[in-house]
């Protein structure tokens, strides 16, 4: 099965694609490559979004000047300027991309470990760690849409592309879990909640 066909089926939420993938030769290696590519794109797109957001704040801060006293507005303006100066000093380098991929991978593996424990001990399934990793890596494919944030200057378009891609990836992951482990909807929701909360807790650390 070609990479284009795989991506097409994932994006269309094909009912059997993940069952095919876990039986595909070199599926793990292909999945990891897709995951690394998507995570790198996410890092670049989020960096561009925050840069655009800072530009927007600096340009439009004067519009809310009447809501503050002169002293308060000067404090807010100084905070925005200081944050923007610090943020823009951090260039996107290979080191930053590597650090981002490494951190995201650790958080994902911990989240998948929690999913594994729930599947095995709470839902009485027989999950294989490699299969969970394959499902997770390939379900990140909708993240390819964030590429368009790199060529868009509209902050709202950037925001919605990032949000929609993230939600789409979660739906694709849920679809994969349901296909491979024959789960009910409530069981899929339980696993997604566990995954999201683990990411929310570990993300700031």
Short mmCIF file of C-alpha atoms in Angstrom, two decimals:
data_model
loop_
_atom_site.label_atom_id
_atom_site.label_comp_id
_atom_site.label_asym_id
_atom_site.label_seq_id
_atom_site.Cartn_x
_atom_site.Cartn_y
_atom_site.Cartn_z
CA UNK A 1 0.00 0.00 0.00
CA UNK A 2 1.48 3.36 -1.04
CA UNK A 3 2.03 6.18 1.45
CA UNK A 4 -0.45 8.38 -0.44
CA UNK A 5 -3.16 5.72 -0.20
CA UNK A 6 -2.44 5.19 3.51
CA UNK A 7 -2.73 8.92 4.25
CA UNK A 8 -5.89 9.17 2.15
CA UNK A 9 -7.56 6.33 4.06
CA UNK A 10 -6.52 7.77 7.43
CA UNK A 11 -7.93 11.18 6.55
CA UNK A 12 -11.15 9.60 5.34
CA UNK A 13 -11.36 7.61 8.62
CA UNK A 14 -11.46 4.34 6.71
CA UNK A 15 -13.00 1.57 8.85
CA UNK A 16 -10.21 -0.95 8.27
CA UNK A 17 -7.06 1.09 7.68
CA UNK A 18 -5.53 0.58 11.13
CA UNK A 19 -6.11 -3.16 11.04
CA UNK A 20 -4.27 -3.17 7.72
CA UNK A 21 -1.50 -0.97 9.09
CA UNK A 22 -0.60 -3.14 12.09
CA UNK A 23 -0.12 -6.05 9.68
CA UNK A 24 1.90 -4.00 7.22
CA UNK A 25 5.65 -4.57 6.85
CA UNK A 26 7.73 -1.67 8.18
CA UNK A 27 4.58 -0.01 9.55
CA UNK A 28 6.34 1.02 12.75
CA UNK A 29 9.22 2.70 10.91
CA UNK A 30 6.84 4.51 8.52
CA UNK A 31 4.66 5.59 11.43
CA UNK A 32 7.62 7.00 13.36
CA UNK A 33 8.74 8.95 10.28
CA UNK A 34 5.24 10.45 9.91
CA UNK A 35 5.14 11.28 13.63
CA UNK A 36 8.51 13.06 13.58
CA UNK A 37 7.51 15.03 10.46
CA UNK A 38 4.17 16.10 11.99
CA UNK A 39 5.72 17.04 15.33
CA UNK A 40 8.33 19.18 13.56
CA UNK A 41 5.60 20.88 11.51
CA UNK A 42 3.60 21.50 14.70
CA UNK A 43 6.60 23.16 16.31
CA UNK A 44 7.11 25.44 13.31
CA UNK A 45 3.41 26.28 12.98
CA UNK A 46 2.99 27.07 16.69
CA UNK A 47 6.10 29.25 16.61
CA UNK A 48 4.68 31.17 13.65
CA UNK A 49 1.27 31.48 15.33
CA UNK A 50 2.71 32.95 18.54
CA UNK A 51 4.87 35.31 16.52
CA UNK A 52 1.77 36.46 14.61
CA UNK A 53 -0.14 36.79 17.89
CA UNK A 54 2.56 39.03 19.35
CA UNK A 55 2.54 41.17 16.20
CA UNK A 56 -1.25 41.46 16.50
CA UNK A 57 -1.06 42.47 20.16
CA UNK A 58 1.64 45.06 19.55
CA UNK A 59 -0.30 46.57 16.64
CA UNK A 60 -3.72 46.62 18.30
CA UNK A 61 -2.85 47.24 21.93
CA UNK A 62 -3.69 50.90 21.52
CA UNK A 63 -7.34 49.95 20.82
CA UNK A 64 -7.86 48.93 24.44
CA UNK A 65 -5.98 51.88 25.91
CA UNK A 66 -9.21 53.47 27.17
CA UNK A 67 -9.90 50.41 29.33
CA UNK A 68 -6.85 51.15 31.50
CA UNK A 69 -5.36 54.07 33.33
CA UNK A 70 -2.17 55.50 31.80
CA UNK A 71 -0.02 53.75 34.39
CA UNK A 72 -1.76 50.39 33.93
CA UNK A 73 -1.52 50.63 30.14
CA UNK A 74 2.21 51.35 30.34
CA UNK A 75 2.66 48.22 32.48
CA UNK A 76 0.67 46.08 30.02
CA UNK A 77 2.55 47.55 27.06
CA UNK A 78 5.91 46.92 28.73
CA UNK A 79 4.95 43.32 29.51
CA UNK A 80 3.94 42.65 25.91
CA UNK A 81 7.11 44.29 24.58
CA UNK A 82 9.34 42.36 27.00
CA UNK A 83 7.67 39.04 26.20
CA UNK A 84 7.90 39.72 22.47
CA UNK A 85 11.59 40.59 22.74
CA UNK A 86 12.37 37.41 24.70
CA UNK A 87 10.28 35.22 22.37
CA UNK A 88 11.84 36.57 19.19
CA UNK A 89 15.32 35.91 20.49
CA UNK A 90 14.54 32.20 20.40
CA UNK A 91 15.21 31.22 16.81
CA UNK A 92 13.87 27.96 15.40
CA UNK A 93 16.93 25.73 15.20
CA UNK A 94 17.57 22.03 14.80
CA UNK A 95 18.17 21.91 18.54
CA UNK A 96 14.73 23.38 19.22
CA UNK A 97 13.09 20.95 16.78
CA UNK A 98 14.92 18.00 18.34
CA UNK A 99 13.96 19.13 21.84
CA UNK A 100 10.32 19.54 20.78
CA UNK A 101 10.17 16.09 19.15
CA UNK A 102 11.88 14.50 22.16
CA UNK A 103 9.54 16.13 24.69
CA UNK A 104 6.42 15.31 22.65
CA UNK A 105 7.59 11.71 22.26
CA UNK A 106 8.10 11.25 26.01
CA UNK A 107 4.67 12.71 26.77
CA UNK A 108 3.06 10.55 24.06
CA UNK A 109 4.73 7.37 25.33
CA UNK A 110 3.52 8.05 28.86
CA UNK A 111 -0.01 8.69 27.55
CA UNK A 112 0.12 5.49 25.49
CA UNK A 113 1.35 3.58 28.54
CA UNK A 114 -1.73 4.75 30.45
CA UNK A 115 -3.93 3.69 27.51
CA UNK A 116 -2.18 0.30 27.50
CA UNK A 117 -2.89 -0.23 31.20
CA UNK A 118 -6.54 0.75 30.79
CA UNK A 119 -6.96 -1.56 27.79
CA UNK A 120 -5.28 -4.49 29.51
CA UNK A 121 -6.54 -4.30 33.07
CA UNK A 122 -9.77 -2.31 32.91
CA UNK A 123 -11.17 -3.27 29.51
CA UNK A 124 -9.67 -6.80 29.44
CA UNK A 125 -8.10 -6.45 26.01
CA UNK A 126 -4.78 -7.83 24.83
CA UNK A 127 -2.96 -4.76 23.48
CA UNK A 128 0.52 -4.88 22.00
CA UNK A 129 2.72 -1.82 22.66
CA UNK A 130 3.92 -1.76 19.05
CA UNK A 131 0.33 -1.70 17.76
CA UNK A 132 -0.54 1.23 20.02
CA UNK A 133 2.51 3.14 18.78
CA UNK A 134 1.56 2.43 15.15
CA UNK A 135 -1.99 3.67 15.74
CA UNK A 136 -0.74 6.79 17.51
CA UNK A 137 1.90 7.65 14.90
CA UNK A 138 -0.33 7.20 11.85
CA UNK A 139 -3.28 8.97 13.48
CA UNK A 140 -1.11 12.09 13.71
CA UNK A 141 -1.37 12.38 9.90
CA UNK A 142 -4.09 15.10 9.98
CA UNK A 143 -1.37 17.30 11.46
CA UNK A 144 -0.10 17.75 7.90
CA UNK A 145 -2.73 20.47 7.54
CA UNK A 146 -0.72 22.73 9.86
CA UNK A 147 1.70 23.21 6.97
CA UNK A 148 -0.69 25.85 5.66
CA UNK A 149 -0.11 27.95 8.79
CA UNK A 150 3.43 28.47 7.52
CA UNK A 151 2.17 30.18 4.36
CA UNK A 152 -0.75 32.07 5.90
CA UNK A 153 -0.39 35.49 7.52
CA UNK A 154 -3.92 35.49 8.96
CA UNK A 155 -3.82 34.78 12.69
CA UNK A 156 -7.36 33.36 12.75
CA UNK A 157 -6.59 30.98 9.89
CA UNK A 158 -3.44 29.84 11.70
CA UNK A 159 -5.36 29.29 14.94
CA UNK A 160 -8.16 27.29 13.34
CA UNK A 161 -5.75 25.17 11.30
CA UNK A 162 -3.82 24.23 14.45
CA UNK A 163 -6.99 23.50 16.44
CA UNK A 164 -8.77 21.57 13.67
CA UNK A 165 -5.67 19.49 12.94
CA UNK A 166 -5.34 18.58 16.63
CA UNK A 167 -9.00 17.60 16.96
CA UNK A 168 -8.88 15.67 13.68
CA UNK A 169 -5.83 13.74 14.93
CA UNK A 170 -7.68 12.82 18.14
CA UNK A 171 -10.65 11.58 16.11
CA UNK A 172 -8.30 9.53 13.92
CA UNK A 173 -6.66 8.04 17.04
CA UNK A 174 -10.09 7.19 18.46
CA UNK A 175 -11.03 5.55 15.16
CA UNK A 176 -7.87 3.44 15.29
CA UNK A 177 -8.49 2.29 18.86
CA UNK A 178 -12.09 1.39 18.06
CA UNK A 179 -11.10 -0.60 14.96
CA UNK A 180 -8.23 -2.59 16.43
CA UNK A 181 -9.65 -3.31 19.88
CA UNK A 182 -13.39 -3.41 19.02
CA UNK A 183 -14.24 -0.82 21.65
CA UNK A 184 -17.54 0.80 22.48
CA UNK A 185 -17.83 4.58 22.18
CA UNK A 186 -17.71 5.11 25.96
CA UNK A 187 -14.52 3.05 26.17
CA UNK A 188 -12.91 5.11 23.43
CA UNK A 189 -13.89 8.31 25.26
CA UNK A 190 -12.30 6.96 28.46
CA UNK A 191 -9.01 6.35 26.65
CA UNK A 192 -9.06 9.78 25.01
CA UNK A 193 -9.73 11.49 28.34
CA UNK A 194 -6.80 9.60 29.89
CA UNK A 195 -4.55 10.58 26.98
CA UNK A 196 -5.57 14.24 27.04
CA UNK A 197 -5.23 14.59 30.81
CA UNK A 198 -1.83 12.94 30.86
CA UNK A 199 -0.68 15.39 28.18
CA UNK A 200 -2.19 18.36 30.04
CA UNK A 201 -0.47 17.36 33.28
CA UNK A 202 2.91 16.49 31.78
CA UNK A 203 2.99 19.22 29.13
CA UNK A 204 3.92 22.12 31.43
CA UNK A 205 6.54 20.04 33.27
#
